Amino acid sequence: MGVLLNVLLQLIQLYSWALIIYILLSWFPNARESAIGQFLARICEPYLDPFRKIIPPLGMIDISPIVAIIVLRLASAGLIQLFAWLL
């Protein structure tokens, strides 16, 4: 069961990095129109959309990706606690 936990934690970590890269692409003109930007948009936007509906932007700053990453971190901590409780 430890292998399953490690795989899940690695997937969450990988997805967190994908979100960070996707967020950083917004700082560069036309970066999101590249092949990598479009790929990241396909995997990141479905997760970010519910957060954007709940959390309004603060002026020109969208803090919903920060909250989304925090939720991923909390999910990984929850998984660790769940697996510790099951063992």
Coordinates of N, CA, C and O in Angstrom, one line a residue:
M1 N 0.8 -1.2 0.0 CA 0.0 0.0 0.0 C 0.9 1.3 0.0 O 0.4 2.3 -0.4
G2 N 2.1 1.1 0.5 CA 3.0 2.3 0.5 C 3.4 2.7 -0.9 O 3.6 3.9 -1.2
V3 N 3.4 1.8 -1.9 CA 3.7 2.1 -3.3 C 2.6 2.9 -3.9 O 2.8 3.9 -4.6
L4 N 1.4 2.6 -3.6 CA 0.2 3.3 -4.1 C 0.2 4.7 -3.5 O 0.0 5.7 -4.3
L5 N 0.5 4.9 -2.2 CA 0.6 6.2 -1.7 C 1.7 7.0 -2.3 O 1.5 8.2 -2.7
N6 N 2.9 6.5 -2.6 CA 4.0 7.2 -3.2 C 3.6 7.6 -4.6 O 3.9 8.7 -5.1
V7 N 2.9 6.7 -5.4 CA 2.5 7.1 -6.7 C 1.5 8.2 -6.7 O 1.6 9.2 -7.5
L8 N 0.5 8.2 -5.8 CA -0.5 9.2 -5.7 C 0.2 10.6 -5.3 O -0.2 11.6 -5.9
L9 N 1.1 10.5 -4.4 CA 1.8 11.7 -3.9 C 2.6 12.3 -5.1 O 2.7 13.5 -5.2
Q10 N 3.3 11.4 -5.8 CA 4.1 11.9 -7.0 C 3.2 12.5 -8.0 O 3.6 13.5 -8.7
L11 N 2.0 12.0 -8.3 CA 1.1 12.5 -9.3 C 0.6 13.9 -8.8 O 0.5 14.8 -9.6
I12 N 0.3 14.0 -7.5 CA -0.1 15.3 -7.0 C 1.0 16.4 -7.2 O 0.8 17.5 -7.5
Q13 N 2.2 15.9 -6.9 CA 3.4 16.8 -7.0 C 3.6 17.3 -8.4 O 3.8 18.4 -8.7
L14 N 3.4 16.3 -9.3 CA 3.6 16.6 -10.8 C 2.5 17.6 -11.2 O 2.8 18.5 -12.0
Y15 N 1.3 17.3 -10.8 CA 0.2 18.2 -11.2 C 0.4 19.6 -10.6 O 0.1 20.6 -11.3
S16 N 0.9 19.7 -9.4 CA 1.2 21.0 -8.8 C 2.2 21.8 -9.6 O 2.1 23.0 -9.9
W17 N 3.3 21.1 -10.1 CA 4.3 21.7 -10.9 C 3.7 22.1 -12.3 O 4.0 23.2 -12.8
A18 N 2.8 21.3 -12.8 CA 2.1 21.7 -14.1 C 1.3 23.0 -13.9 O 1.3 23.9 -14.7
L19 N 0.6 23.1 -12.7 CA -0.1 24.3 -12.4 C 0.8 25.5 -12.3 O 0.5 26.6 -12.9
I20 N 1.9 25.3 -11.7 CA 2.8 26.5 -11.5 C 3.4 26.9 -12.8 O 3.5 28.1 -13.1
I21 N 3.8 26.0 -13.7 CA 4.3 26.3 -15.0 C 3.2 27.0 -15.8 O 3.5 28.0 -16.5
Y22 N 2.0 26.5 -15.7 CA 0.9 27.1 -16.5 C 0.6 28.5 -16.0 O 0.4 29.4 -16.8
I23 N 0.7 28.8 -14.7 CA 0.6 30.1 -14.2 C 1.7 31.0 -14.7 O 1.5 32.2 -15.1
L24 N 2.9 30.5 -14.7 CA 4.0 31.3 -15.1 C 4.0 31.7 -16.6 O 4.5 32.7 -17.0
L25 N 3.3 30.8 -17.4 CA 3.2 31.1 -18.8 C 2.4 32.3 -19.1 O 2.5 32.9 -20.1
S26 N 1.5 32.7 -18.1 CA 0.6 33.8 -18.3 C 1.5 35.1 -18.3 O 1.0 36.2 -18.7
W27 N 2.7 35.1 -17.8 CA 3.5 36.2 -17.7 C 4.2 36.6 -19.0 O 4.8 37.7 -19.1
F28 N 4.2 35.6 -19.9 CA 4.9 35.8 -21.2 C 3.9 35.9 -22.3 O 3.0 35.1 -22.4
P29 N 4.1 36.9 -23.2 CA 3.2 37.0 -24.3 C 3.2 35.8 -25.2 O 4.2 35.3 -25.5
N30 N 2.0 35.4 -25.5 CA 1.7 34.3 -26.5 C 2.3 32.9 -26.0 O 2.4 32.0 -26.8
A31 N 2.7 32.8 -24.8 CA 3.3 31.5 -24.3 C 2.2 30.5 -24.2 O 2.4 29.3 -24.4
R32 N 1.0 30.9 -23.8 CA -0.1 29.9 -23.7 C -0.6 29.4 -25.0 O -1.4 28.5 -25.1
E33 N -0.3 30.1 -26.1 CA -0.7 29.7 -27.4 C 0.3 28.6 -28.0 O 0.0 28.0 -29.0
S34 N 1.4 28.4 -27.3 CA 2.3 27.4 -27.8 C 1.8 26.0 -27.5 O 0.7 25.8 -26.9
A35 N 2.4 25.0 -28.1 CA 1.9 23.6 -27.9 C 1.9 23.2 -26.4 O 1.0 22.5 -25.9
I36 N 3.0 23.6 -25.7 CA 3.0 23.2 -24.3 C 2.0 24.0 -23.5 O 1.3 23.4 -22.6
G37 N 1.8 25.3 -23.9 CA 0.7 26.1 -23.2 C -0.7 25.5 -23.4 O -1.5 25.4 -22.5
Q38 N -0.9 25.0 -24.6 CA -2.2 24.4 -24.9 C -2.4 23.1 -24.2 O -3.5 22.8 -23.7
F39 N -1.4 22.3 -24.1 CA -1.4 21.0 -23.4 C -1.7 21.3 -21.9 O -2.6 20.7 -21.3
L40 N -1.0 22.2 -21.3 CA -1.2 22.6 -19.9 C -2.6 23.1 -19.7 O -3.2 22.9 -18.6
A41 N -3.1 23.9 -20.6 CA -4.4 24.5 -20.5 C -5.5 23.3 -20.4 O -6.4 23.4 -19.7
R42 N -5.3 22.3 -21.3 CA -6.2 21.2 -21.3 C -6.2 20.4 -20.0 O -7.3 19.9 -19.6
I43 N -5.1 20.4 -19.3 CA -5.1 19.6 -18.0 C -5.3 20.5 -16.8 O -5.7 19.9 -15.8
C44 N -5.0 21.8 -16.9 CA -5.1 22.6 -15.7 C -6.4 23.4 -15.6 O -6.9 23.6 -14.5
E45 N -6.9 23.8 -16.7 CA -8.2 24.7 -16.7 C -9.4 23.9 -16.1 O -10.1 24.6 -15.3
P46 N -9.6 22.6 -16.3 CA -10.8 22.0 -15.7 C -10.6 22.0 -14.1 O -11.7 22.1 -13.4
Y47 N -9.4 22.0 -13.6 CA -9.2 22.0 -12.2 C -9.3 23.5 -11.6 O -9.9 23.7 -10.6
L48 N -8.9 24.4 -12.4 CA -8.8 25.8 -11.9 C -10.2 26.5 -12.1 O -10.5 27.4 -11.3
D49 N -11.0 26.1 -13.0 CA -12.3 26.7 -13.2 C -13.2 26.8 -12.0 O -13.8 27.9 -11.7
P50 N -13.4 25.7 -11.2 CA -14.3 25.9 -10.0 C -13.7 26.9 -9.0 O -14.5 27.6 -8.4
F51 N -12.4 27.0 -8.9 CA -11.8 28.0 -8.0 C -12.0 29.4 -8.5 O -12.3 30.3 -7.7
R52 N -12.0 29.6 -9.8 CA -12.2 30.9 -10.4 C -13.6 31.4 -10.3 O -13.9 32.5 -10.2
K53 N -14.6 30.4 -10.2 CA -16.0 30.8 -10.1 C -16.2 31.2 -8.6 O -17.1 32.0 -8.4
I54 N -15.5 30.6 -7.7 CA -15.7 31.0 -6.3 C -15.0 32.2 -5.8 O -15.5 33.0 -5.1
I55 N -13.7 32.3 -6.3 CA -12.8 33.4 -5.8 C -12.7 34.4 -6.9 O -12.1 34.2 -7.9
P56 N -13.2 35.6 -6.7 CA -13.0 36.7 -7.7 C -11.6 37.2 -7.7 O -10.9 37.2 -6.7
P57 N -11.2 37.7 -8.8 CA -9.8 38.3 -8.9 C -9.7 39.6 -8.1 O -10.7 40.3 -7.9
L58 N -8.6 39.8 -7.5 CA -8.3 41.0 -6.8 C -7.6 42.0 -7.7 O -6.4 42.0 -7.9
G59 N -8.4 42.8 -8.3 CA -7.9 43.8 -9.3 C -7.4 43.0 -10.6 O -8.2 42.3 -11.2
M60 N -6.1 43.1 -10.8 CA -5.5 42.3 -12.0 C -4.9 41.0 -11.5 O -4.4 40.3 -12.3
I61 N -5.0 40.7 -10.2 CA -4.4 39.5 -9.7 C -5.4 38.4 -9.4 O -6.4 38.6 -8.7
D62 N -5.2 37.2 -10.0 CA -6.1 36.1 -9.8 C -5.4 35.2 -8.8 O -4.3 34.6 -9.1
I63 N -6.0 35.1 -7.6 CA -5.4 34.2 -6.5 C -5.9 32.8 -6.5 O -5.5 32.0 -5.7
S64 N -6.9 32.5 -7.4 CA -7.5 31.2 -7.4 C -6.4 30.1 -7.6 O -6.6 29.0 -7.0
P65 N -5.4 30.3 -8.5 CA -4.4 29.2 -8.6 C -3.6 28.9 -7.3 O -3.3 27.8 -7.1
I66 N -3.4 29.9 -6.5 CA -2.7 29.7 -5.2 C -3.6 28.9 -4.3 O -3.1 27.9 -3.7
V67 N -4.9 29.2 -4.3 CA -5.8 28.4 -3.5 C -5.9 26.9 -4.0 O -5.9 26.0 -3.2
A68 N -5.9 26.8 -5.3 CA -5.9 25.5 -5.9 C -4.7 24.6 -5.6 O -4.8 23.4 -5.3
I69 N -3.5 25.3 -5.5 CA -2.3 24.5 -5.1 C -2.4 24.2 -3.7 O -2.0 23.1 -3.3
I70 N -2.9 25.1 -2.8 CA -3.0 24.8 -1.4 C -4.0 23.6 -1.2 O -3.7 22.7 -0.4
V71 N -5.0 23.5 -2.0 CA -6.0 22.4 -1.9 C -5.3 21.1 -2.2 O -5.5 20.1 -1.6
L72 N -4.4 21.2 -3.3 CA -3.7 20.0 -3.6 C -2.7 19.5 -2.5 O -2.6 18.3 -2.2
R73 N -2.1 20.5 -1.9 CA -1.2 20.2 -0.7 C -2.0 19.6 0.4 O -1.5 18.6 1.1
L74 N -3.2 20.1 0.7 CA -4.0 19.6 1.7 C -4.5 18.2 1.4 O -4.6 17.3 2.3
A75 N -4.8 17.9 0.1 CA -5.2 16.6 -0.3 C -4.0 15.6 -0.1 O -4.3 14.5 0.3
S76 N -2.8 16.0 -0.4 CA -1.7 15.1 -0.2 C -1.5 14.8 1.3 O -1.2 13.7 1.7
A77 N -1.6 15.8 2.1 CA -1.5 15.6 3.6 C -2.6 14.7 4.1 O -2.4 13.8 4.9
G78 N -3.8 14.9 3.5 CA -4.9 14.0 3.9 C -4.7 12.6 3.5 O -5.0 11.6 4.2
L79 N -4.1 12.4 2.3 CA -3.8 11.0 1.8 C -2.8 10.4 2.8 O -2.9 9.2 3.1
I80 N -1.8 11.1 3.2 CA -0.8 10.6 4.1 C -1.4 10.1 5.4 O -1.2 9.1 5.9
Q81 N -2.3 11.0 5.9 CA -3.0 10.7 7.2 C -3.9 9.5 7.0 O -4.0 8.6 7.9
L82 N -4.6 9.4 5.9 CA -5.5 8.3 5.6 C -4.7 7.0 5.5 O -5.1 6.0 6.1
F83 N -3.6 7.0 4.8 CA -2.8 5.7 4.7 C -2.2 5.4 6.0 O -2.1 4.2 6.3
A84 N -1.8 6.3 6.8 CA -1.3 6.1 8.1 C -2.3 5.5 9.0 O -2.0 4.6 9.8
W85 N -3.6 5.9 8.9 CA -4.6 5.4 9.7 C -5.0 4.0 9.3 O -5.3 3.1 10.1
L86 N -4.9 3.7 8.0 CA -5.2 2.4 7.5 C -4.2 1.3 7.8 O -4.5 0.1 7.9
L87 N -3.0 1.8 8.0 CA -1.9 0.8 8.3 C -1.8 0.7 9.8 O -2.0 0.1 10.6

